[in-house]
Tab-separated table of C-alpha atoms in Angstrom:
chain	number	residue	atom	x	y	z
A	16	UNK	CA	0.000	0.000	0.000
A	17	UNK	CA	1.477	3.619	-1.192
A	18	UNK	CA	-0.700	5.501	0.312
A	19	UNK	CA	1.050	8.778	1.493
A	20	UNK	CA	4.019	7.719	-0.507
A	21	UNK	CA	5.937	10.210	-2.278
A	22	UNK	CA	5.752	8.794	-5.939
A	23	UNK	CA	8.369	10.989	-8.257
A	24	UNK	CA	10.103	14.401	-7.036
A	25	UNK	CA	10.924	16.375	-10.323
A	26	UNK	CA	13.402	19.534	-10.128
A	27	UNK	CA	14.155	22.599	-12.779
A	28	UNK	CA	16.618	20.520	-14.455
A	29	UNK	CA	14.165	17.530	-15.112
A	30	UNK	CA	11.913	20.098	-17.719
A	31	UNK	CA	11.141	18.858	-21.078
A	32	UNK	CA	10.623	22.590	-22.815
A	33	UNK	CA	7.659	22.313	-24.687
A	34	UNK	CA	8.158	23.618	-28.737
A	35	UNK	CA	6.458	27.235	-27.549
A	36	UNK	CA	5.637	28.992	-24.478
A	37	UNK	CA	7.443	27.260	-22.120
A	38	UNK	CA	9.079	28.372	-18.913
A	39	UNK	CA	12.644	29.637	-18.722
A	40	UNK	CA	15.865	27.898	-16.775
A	41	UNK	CA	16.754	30.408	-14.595
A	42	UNK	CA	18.877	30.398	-11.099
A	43	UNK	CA	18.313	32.502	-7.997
A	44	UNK	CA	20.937	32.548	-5.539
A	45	UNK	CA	22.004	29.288	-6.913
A	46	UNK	CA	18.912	27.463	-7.038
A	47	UNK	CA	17.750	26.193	-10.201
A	48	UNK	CA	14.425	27.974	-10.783
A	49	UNK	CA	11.644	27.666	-14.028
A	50	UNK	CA	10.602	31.283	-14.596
A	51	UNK	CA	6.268	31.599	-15.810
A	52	UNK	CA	5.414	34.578	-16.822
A	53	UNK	CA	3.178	36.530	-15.358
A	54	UNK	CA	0.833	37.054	-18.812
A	55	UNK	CA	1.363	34.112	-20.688
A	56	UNK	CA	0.260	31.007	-19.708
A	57	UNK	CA	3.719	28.987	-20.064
A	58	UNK	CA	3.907	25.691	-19.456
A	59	UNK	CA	6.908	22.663	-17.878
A	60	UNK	CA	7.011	19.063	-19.172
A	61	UNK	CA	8.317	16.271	-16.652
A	62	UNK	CA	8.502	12.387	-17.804
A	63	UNK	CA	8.907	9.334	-15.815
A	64	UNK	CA	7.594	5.566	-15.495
A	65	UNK	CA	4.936	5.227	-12.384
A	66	UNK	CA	6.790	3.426	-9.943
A	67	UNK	CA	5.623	-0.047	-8.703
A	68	UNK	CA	4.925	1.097	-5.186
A	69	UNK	CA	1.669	2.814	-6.425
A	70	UNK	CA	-1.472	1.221	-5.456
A	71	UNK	CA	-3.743	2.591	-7.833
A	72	UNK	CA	-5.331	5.333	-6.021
A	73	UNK	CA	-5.288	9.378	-6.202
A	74	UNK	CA	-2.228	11.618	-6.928
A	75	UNK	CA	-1.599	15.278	-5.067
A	76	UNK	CA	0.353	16.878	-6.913
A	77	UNK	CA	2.451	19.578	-4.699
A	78	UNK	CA	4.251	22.568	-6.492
A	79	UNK	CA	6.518	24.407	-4.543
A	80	UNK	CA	7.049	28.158	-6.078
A	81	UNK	CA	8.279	31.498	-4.956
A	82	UNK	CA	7.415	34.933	-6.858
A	83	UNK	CA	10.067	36.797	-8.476
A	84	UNK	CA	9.245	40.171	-6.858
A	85	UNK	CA	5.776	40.095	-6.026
A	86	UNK	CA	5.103	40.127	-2.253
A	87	UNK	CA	0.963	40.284	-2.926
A	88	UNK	CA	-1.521	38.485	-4.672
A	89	UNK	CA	-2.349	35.127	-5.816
A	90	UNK	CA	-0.179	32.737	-8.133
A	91	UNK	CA	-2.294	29.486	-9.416
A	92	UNK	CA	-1.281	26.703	-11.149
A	93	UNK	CA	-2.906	24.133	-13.473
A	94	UNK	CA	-1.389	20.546	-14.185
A	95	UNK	CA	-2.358	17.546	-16.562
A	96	UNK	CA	-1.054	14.065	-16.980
A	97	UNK	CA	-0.399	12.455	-20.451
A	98	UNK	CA	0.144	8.483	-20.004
A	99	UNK	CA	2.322	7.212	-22.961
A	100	UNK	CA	1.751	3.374	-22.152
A	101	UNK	CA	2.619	0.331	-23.424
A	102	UNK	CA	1.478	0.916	-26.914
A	103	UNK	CA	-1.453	3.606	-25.777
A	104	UNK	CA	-0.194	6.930	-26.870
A	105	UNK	CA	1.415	7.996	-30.414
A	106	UNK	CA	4.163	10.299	-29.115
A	107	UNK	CA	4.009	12.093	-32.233
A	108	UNK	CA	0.941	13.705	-31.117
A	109	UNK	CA	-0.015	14.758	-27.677
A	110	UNK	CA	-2.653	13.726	-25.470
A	111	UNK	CA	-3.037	15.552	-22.274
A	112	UNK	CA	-5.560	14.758	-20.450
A	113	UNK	CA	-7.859	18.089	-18.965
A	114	UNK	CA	-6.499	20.536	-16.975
A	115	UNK	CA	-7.028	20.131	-13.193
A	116	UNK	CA	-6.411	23.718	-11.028
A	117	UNK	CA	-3.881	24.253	-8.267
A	118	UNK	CA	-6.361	27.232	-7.186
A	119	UNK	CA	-4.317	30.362	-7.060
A	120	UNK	CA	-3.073	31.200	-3.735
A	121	UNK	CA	-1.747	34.409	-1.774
A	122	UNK	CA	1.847	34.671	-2.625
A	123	UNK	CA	4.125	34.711	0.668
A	124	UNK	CA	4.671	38.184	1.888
A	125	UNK	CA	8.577	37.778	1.527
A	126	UNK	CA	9.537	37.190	-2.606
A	127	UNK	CA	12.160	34.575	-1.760
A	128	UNK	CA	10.102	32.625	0.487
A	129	UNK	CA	8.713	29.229	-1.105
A	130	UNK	CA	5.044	28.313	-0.609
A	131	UNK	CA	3.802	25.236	-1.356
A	132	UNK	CA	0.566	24.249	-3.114
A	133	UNK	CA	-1.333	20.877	-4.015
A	134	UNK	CA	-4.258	19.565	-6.400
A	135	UNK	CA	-5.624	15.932	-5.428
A	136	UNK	CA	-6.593	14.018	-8.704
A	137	UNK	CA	-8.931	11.199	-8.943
A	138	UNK	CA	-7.718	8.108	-10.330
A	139	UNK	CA	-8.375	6.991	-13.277
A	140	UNK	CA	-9.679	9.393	-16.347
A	141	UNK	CA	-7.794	12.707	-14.770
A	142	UNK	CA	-4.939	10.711	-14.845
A	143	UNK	CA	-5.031	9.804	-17.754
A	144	UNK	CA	-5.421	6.369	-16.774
A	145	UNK	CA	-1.445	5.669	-16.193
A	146	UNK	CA	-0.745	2.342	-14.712
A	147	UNK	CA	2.025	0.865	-12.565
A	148	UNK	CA	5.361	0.601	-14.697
A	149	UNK	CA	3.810	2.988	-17.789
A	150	UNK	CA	5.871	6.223	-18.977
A	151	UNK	CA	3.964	9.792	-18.811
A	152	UNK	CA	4.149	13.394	-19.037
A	153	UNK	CA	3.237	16.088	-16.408
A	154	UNK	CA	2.567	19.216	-17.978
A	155	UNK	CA	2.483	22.288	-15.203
A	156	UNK	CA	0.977	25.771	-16.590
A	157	UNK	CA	1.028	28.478	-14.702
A	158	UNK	CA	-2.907	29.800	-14.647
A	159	UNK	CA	-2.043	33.301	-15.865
A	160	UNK	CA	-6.099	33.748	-16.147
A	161	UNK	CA	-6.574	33.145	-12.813
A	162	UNK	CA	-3.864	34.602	-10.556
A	163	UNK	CA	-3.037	38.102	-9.804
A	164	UNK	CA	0.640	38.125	-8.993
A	165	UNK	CA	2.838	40.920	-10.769
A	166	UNK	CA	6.183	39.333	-12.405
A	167	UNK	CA	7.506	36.067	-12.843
A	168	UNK	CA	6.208	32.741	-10.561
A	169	UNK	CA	9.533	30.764	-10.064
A	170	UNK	CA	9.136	27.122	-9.956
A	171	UNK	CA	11.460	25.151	-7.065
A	172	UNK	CA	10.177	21.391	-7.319
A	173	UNK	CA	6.802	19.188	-8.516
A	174	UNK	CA	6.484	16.430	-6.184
A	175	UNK	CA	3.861	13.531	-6.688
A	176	UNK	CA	2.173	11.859	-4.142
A	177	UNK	CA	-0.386	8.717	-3.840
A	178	UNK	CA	-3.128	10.226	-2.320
B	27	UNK	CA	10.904	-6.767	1.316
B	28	UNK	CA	11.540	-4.859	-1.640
B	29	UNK	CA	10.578	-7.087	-4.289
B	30	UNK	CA	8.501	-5.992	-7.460
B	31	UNK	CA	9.183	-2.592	-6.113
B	32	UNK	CA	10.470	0.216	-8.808
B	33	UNK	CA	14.586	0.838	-7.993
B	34	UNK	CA	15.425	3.298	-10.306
B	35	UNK	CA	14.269	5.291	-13.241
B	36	UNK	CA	16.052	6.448	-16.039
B	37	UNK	CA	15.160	9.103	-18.858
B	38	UNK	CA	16.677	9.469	-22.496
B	39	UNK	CA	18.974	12.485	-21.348
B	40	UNK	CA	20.027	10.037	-17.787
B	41	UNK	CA	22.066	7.969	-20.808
B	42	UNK	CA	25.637	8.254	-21.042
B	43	UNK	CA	27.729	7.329	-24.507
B	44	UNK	CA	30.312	4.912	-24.467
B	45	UNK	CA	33.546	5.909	-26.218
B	46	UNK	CA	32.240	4.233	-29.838
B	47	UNK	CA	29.169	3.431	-31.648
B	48	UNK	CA	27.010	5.349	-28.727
B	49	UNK	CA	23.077	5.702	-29.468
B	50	UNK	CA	22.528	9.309	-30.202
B	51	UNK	CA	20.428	12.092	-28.426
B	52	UNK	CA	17.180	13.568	-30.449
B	53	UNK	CA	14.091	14.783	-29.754
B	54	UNK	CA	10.506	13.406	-31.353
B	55	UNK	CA	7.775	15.907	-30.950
B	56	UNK	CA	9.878	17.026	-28.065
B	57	UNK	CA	10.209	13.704	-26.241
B	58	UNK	CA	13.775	13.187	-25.020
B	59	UNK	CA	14.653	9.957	-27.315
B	60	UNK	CA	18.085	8.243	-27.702
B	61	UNK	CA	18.150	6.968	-31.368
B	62	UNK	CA	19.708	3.608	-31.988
B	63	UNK	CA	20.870	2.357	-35.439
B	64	UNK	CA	19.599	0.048	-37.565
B	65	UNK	CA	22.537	-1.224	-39.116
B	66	UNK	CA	25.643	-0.960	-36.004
B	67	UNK	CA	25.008	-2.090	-32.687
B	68	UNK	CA	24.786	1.105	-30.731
B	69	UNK	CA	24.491	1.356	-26.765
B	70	UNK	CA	24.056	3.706	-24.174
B	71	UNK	CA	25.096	3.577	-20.504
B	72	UNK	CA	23.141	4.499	-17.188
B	73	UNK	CA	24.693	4.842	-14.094
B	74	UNK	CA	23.530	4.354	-10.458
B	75	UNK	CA	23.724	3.266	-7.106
B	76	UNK	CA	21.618	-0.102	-6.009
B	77	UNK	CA	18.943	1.597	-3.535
B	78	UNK	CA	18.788	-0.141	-0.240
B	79	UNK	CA	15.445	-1.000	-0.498
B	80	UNK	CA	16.664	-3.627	-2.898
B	81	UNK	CA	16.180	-7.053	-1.302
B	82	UNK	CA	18.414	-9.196	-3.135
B	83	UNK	CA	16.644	-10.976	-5.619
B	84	UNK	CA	16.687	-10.750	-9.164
B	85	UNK	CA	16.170	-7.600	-11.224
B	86	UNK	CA	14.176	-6.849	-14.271
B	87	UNK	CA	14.862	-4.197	-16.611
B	88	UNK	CA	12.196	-2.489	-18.496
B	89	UNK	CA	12.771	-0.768	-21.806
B	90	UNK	CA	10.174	1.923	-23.037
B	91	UNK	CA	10.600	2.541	-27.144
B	92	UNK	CA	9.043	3.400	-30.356
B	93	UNK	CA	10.620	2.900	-33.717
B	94	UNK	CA	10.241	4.536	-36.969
B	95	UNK	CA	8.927	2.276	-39.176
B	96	UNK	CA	5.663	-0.029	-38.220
B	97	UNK	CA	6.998	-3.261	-38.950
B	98	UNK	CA	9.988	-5.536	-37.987
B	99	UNK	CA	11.564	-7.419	-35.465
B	100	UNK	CA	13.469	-5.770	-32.523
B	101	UNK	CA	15.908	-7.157	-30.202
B	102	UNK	CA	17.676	-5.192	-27.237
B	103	UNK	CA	20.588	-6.470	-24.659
B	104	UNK	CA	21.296	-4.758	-21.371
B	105	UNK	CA	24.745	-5.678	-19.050
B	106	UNK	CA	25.210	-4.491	-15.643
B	107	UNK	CA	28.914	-3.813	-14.459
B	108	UNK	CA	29.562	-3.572	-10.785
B	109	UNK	CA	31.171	-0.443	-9.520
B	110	UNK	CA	31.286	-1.824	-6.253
B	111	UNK	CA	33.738	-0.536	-3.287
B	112	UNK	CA	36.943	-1.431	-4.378
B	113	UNK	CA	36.225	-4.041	-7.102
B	114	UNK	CA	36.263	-2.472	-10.223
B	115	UNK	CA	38.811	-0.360	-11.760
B	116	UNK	CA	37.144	2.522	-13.837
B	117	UNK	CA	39.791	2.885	-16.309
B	118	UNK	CA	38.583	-0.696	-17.899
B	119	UNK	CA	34.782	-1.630	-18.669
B	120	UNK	CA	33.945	-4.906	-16.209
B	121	UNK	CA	30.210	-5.445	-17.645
B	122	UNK	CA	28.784	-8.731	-16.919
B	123	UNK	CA	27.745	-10.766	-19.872
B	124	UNK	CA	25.054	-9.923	-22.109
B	125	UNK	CA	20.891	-10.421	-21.729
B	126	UNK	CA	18.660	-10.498	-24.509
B	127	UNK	CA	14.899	-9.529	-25.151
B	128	UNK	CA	12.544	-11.439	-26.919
B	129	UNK	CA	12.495	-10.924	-30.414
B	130	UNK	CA	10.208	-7.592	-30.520
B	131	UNK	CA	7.276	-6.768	-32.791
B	132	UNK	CA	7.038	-3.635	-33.058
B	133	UNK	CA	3.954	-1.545	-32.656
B	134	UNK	CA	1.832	-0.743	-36.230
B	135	UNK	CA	2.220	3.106	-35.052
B	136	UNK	CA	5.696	3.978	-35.534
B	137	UNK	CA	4.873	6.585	-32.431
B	138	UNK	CA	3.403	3.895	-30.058
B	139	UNK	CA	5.497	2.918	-27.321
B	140	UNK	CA	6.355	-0.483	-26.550
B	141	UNK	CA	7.948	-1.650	-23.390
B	142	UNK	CA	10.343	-4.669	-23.539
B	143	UNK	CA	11.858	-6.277	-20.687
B	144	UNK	CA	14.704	-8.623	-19.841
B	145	UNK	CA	14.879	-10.699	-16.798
B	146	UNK	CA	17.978	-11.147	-14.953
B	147	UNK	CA	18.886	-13.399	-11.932
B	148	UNK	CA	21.004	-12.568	-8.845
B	149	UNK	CA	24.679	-13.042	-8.909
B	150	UNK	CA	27.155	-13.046	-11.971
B	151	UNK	CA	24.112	-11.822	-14.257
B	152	UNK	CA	23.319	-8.565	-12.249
B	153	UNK	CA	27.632	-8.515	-11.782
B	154	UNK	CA	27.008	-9.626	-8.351
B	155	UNK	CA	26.040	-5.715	-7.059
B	156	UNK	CA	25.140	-5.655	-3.810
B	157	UNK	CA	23.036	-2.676	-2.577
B	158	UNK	CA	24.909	0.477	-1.774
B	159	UNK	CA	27.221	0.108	-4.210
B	160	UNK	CA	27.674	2.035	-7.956
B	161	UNK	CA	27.008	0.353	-11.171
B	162	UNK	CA	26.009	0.918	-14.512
B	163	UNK	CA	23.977	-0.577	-16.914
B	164	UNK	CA	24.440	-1.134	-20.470
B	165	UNK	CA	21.491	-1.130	-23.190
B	166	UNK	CA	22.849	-2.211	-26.896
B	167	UNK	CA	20.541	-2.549	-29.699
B	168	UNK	CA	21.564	-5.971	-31.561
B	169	UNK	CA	20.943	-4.544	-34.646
B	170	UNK	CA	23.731	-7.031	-36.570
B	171	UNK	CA	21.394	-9.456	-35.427
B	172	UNK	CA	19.739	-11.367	-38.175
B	173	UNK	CA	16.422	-11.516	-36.549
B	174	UNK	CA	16.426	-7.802	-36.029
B	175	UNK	CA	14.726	-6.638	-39.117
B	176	UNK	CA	13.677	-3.246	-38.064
B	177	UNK	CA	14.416	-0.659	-40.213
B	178	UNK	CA	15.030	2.548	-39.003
B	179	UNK	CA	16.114	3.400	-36.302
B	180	UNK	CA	14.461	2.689	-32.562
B	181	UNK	CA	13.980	5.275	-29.972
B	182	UNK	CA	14.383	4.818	-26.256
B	183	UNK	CA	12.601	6.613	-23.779
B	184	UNK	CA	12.917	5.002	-20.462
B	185	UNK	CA	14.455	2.457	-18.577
B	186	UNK	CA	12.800	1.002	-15.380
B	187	UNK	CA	14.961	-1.180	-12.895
B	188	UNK	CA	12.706	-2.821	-10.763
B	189	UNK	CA	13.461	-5.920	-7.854
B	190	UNK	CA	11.464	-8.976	-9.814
């Protein structure tokens, strides 16, 4: 049973750039950061293989962020999961499944502080319907229409979880 | 007890050359992809240390990949070489002998991904690495092979080590 297990960690460097309007590489103070901007809705790509220590259930995904400058208002975040399979997906096509909505949330009050937001997903269709031992995409946009922050949100880490 | 669990995963970009006939990095619709020949046996090294919630027994590796053609016959071979603490010297390769797939259909969508695996027992197949320690393993497409009838080349995604 995974429950509570942390499934997959992925980190700035782990970014498949999609072909347009995807976040930058970016450091601050050292830390490998993925700059969204603040108008555009850019987007992150992270692959793995589901590890065999899930159980089948939910996934929270966490996103831990800081704002560039902006020490008020809301930064939101929307994620979707694209299982490539074992003969399920042609990879020269996408197929994301829908958007699910990290709802925007007040930035911290210091710029270089790192908050830490989450989105539980059902199994099964909002999943994509990714099984044990199957590769798949995680694409993380930041949800320009929905957030209020000024400049850019800085993503720190994606961490999946079994619900 | 640690078996069936996932020990590590690797991505197309995780792979490491060797010196000569090395599978190349690409990109397919902006996958990460490591393209190997149809014609040369190319490989492609990953390197890691044997988690310690690896109990022991025998290992599995999984390999994710689409091709680009939509018929043929595939065949892949993976060797581990033990790192270890003390027991191999770097400056020479030490990789255990060589494990084969199946012979591999591919999918009828050159995009589709299949994933192939290849079974290996504990001791001398798995080079005898005992958790804790560094290793790498080595994934070679046997394209001189006369059953591998692929054309084209094939595309590697992922690798999954996982306890069997």
């Amino acid at each position: 049973m995974a429950s509570g297990d942390s499934l997959l960690t992925f980190k700035p460097y782990d970014n498949e750039p999609p072909a347009a309007t995807f976040a930058t590489l970016d450091t601050r103070n050292g830390h490998p950061v993925l700059d969204f901007d603040t108008t555009t809705g850019e987007s992150a790509v992270f692959s793995a293989v589901l590890p065999r220590n899930y159980a089948g259930g939910g996934i929270t995904v966490y996103v831990h962020y800081s704002a560039t400058s902006a020490v008020t208002g809301t930064i939101g975040w929307l994620i979707a999961f694209e299982r490539i399979g074992d003969g399920s997906q042609d990879i020269d096509a996408d197929g994301f499944a829908a958007d699910n909505t990290l709802t925007a949330a007040t930035v911290p009050a210091t710029s270089g502080n790192v908050d830490i937001i989450n989105v539980a997903v059902t199994d099964g269709a909002n999943i994509d319907s990714i099984a044990v031992g199957e590769g798949f995409r995680l694409r993380v946009t930041r949800d320009v229409a929905n957030d209020t922050a000024a400049g850019d949100a800085e993503l720190i880490a994606v961490e999946i979880k079994e619900t | 007890m640690a078996s069936t669990n996932t020990l590590i995963i690797w991505r197309a970009q995780d792979g490491r050359p060797p010196s000569a006939n090395g599978a190349t990095f690409d990109l397919r619709n902006v996958h990460p992809v490591l393209d190997f020949d149809d014609a040369t046996d190319e490989s492609v090294d990953f390197e890691g240390v044997l988690p310690r919630n690896y109990a022991g027994g025998g290992v599995t590796v999984y390999i994710h990949y689409c091709d680009e053609a939509i018929a043929g016959v595939l065949l892949w071979q993976a060797a581990f070489e033990r790192i270890g603490d003390g027991s191999q010297d770097i400056d020479a390769d030490g990789f255990a002998a060589t494990q084969s797939s199946a012979s591999l259909t591919v999918p009828a969508t050159s995009g589709n991904v299949d994933i192939a695996s290849i079974a290996f027992t504990d001791g001398a197949q798995i080079d005898s690495i005992a958790v804790g320690e560094a290793f790498r393993l080595r994934i070679n497409r046997d394209a001189n092979n006369i059953l591998d009838t692929l054309v084209g080349d094939a595309n590697l995604l992922f690798v999954e080590l996982q306890e069997t």
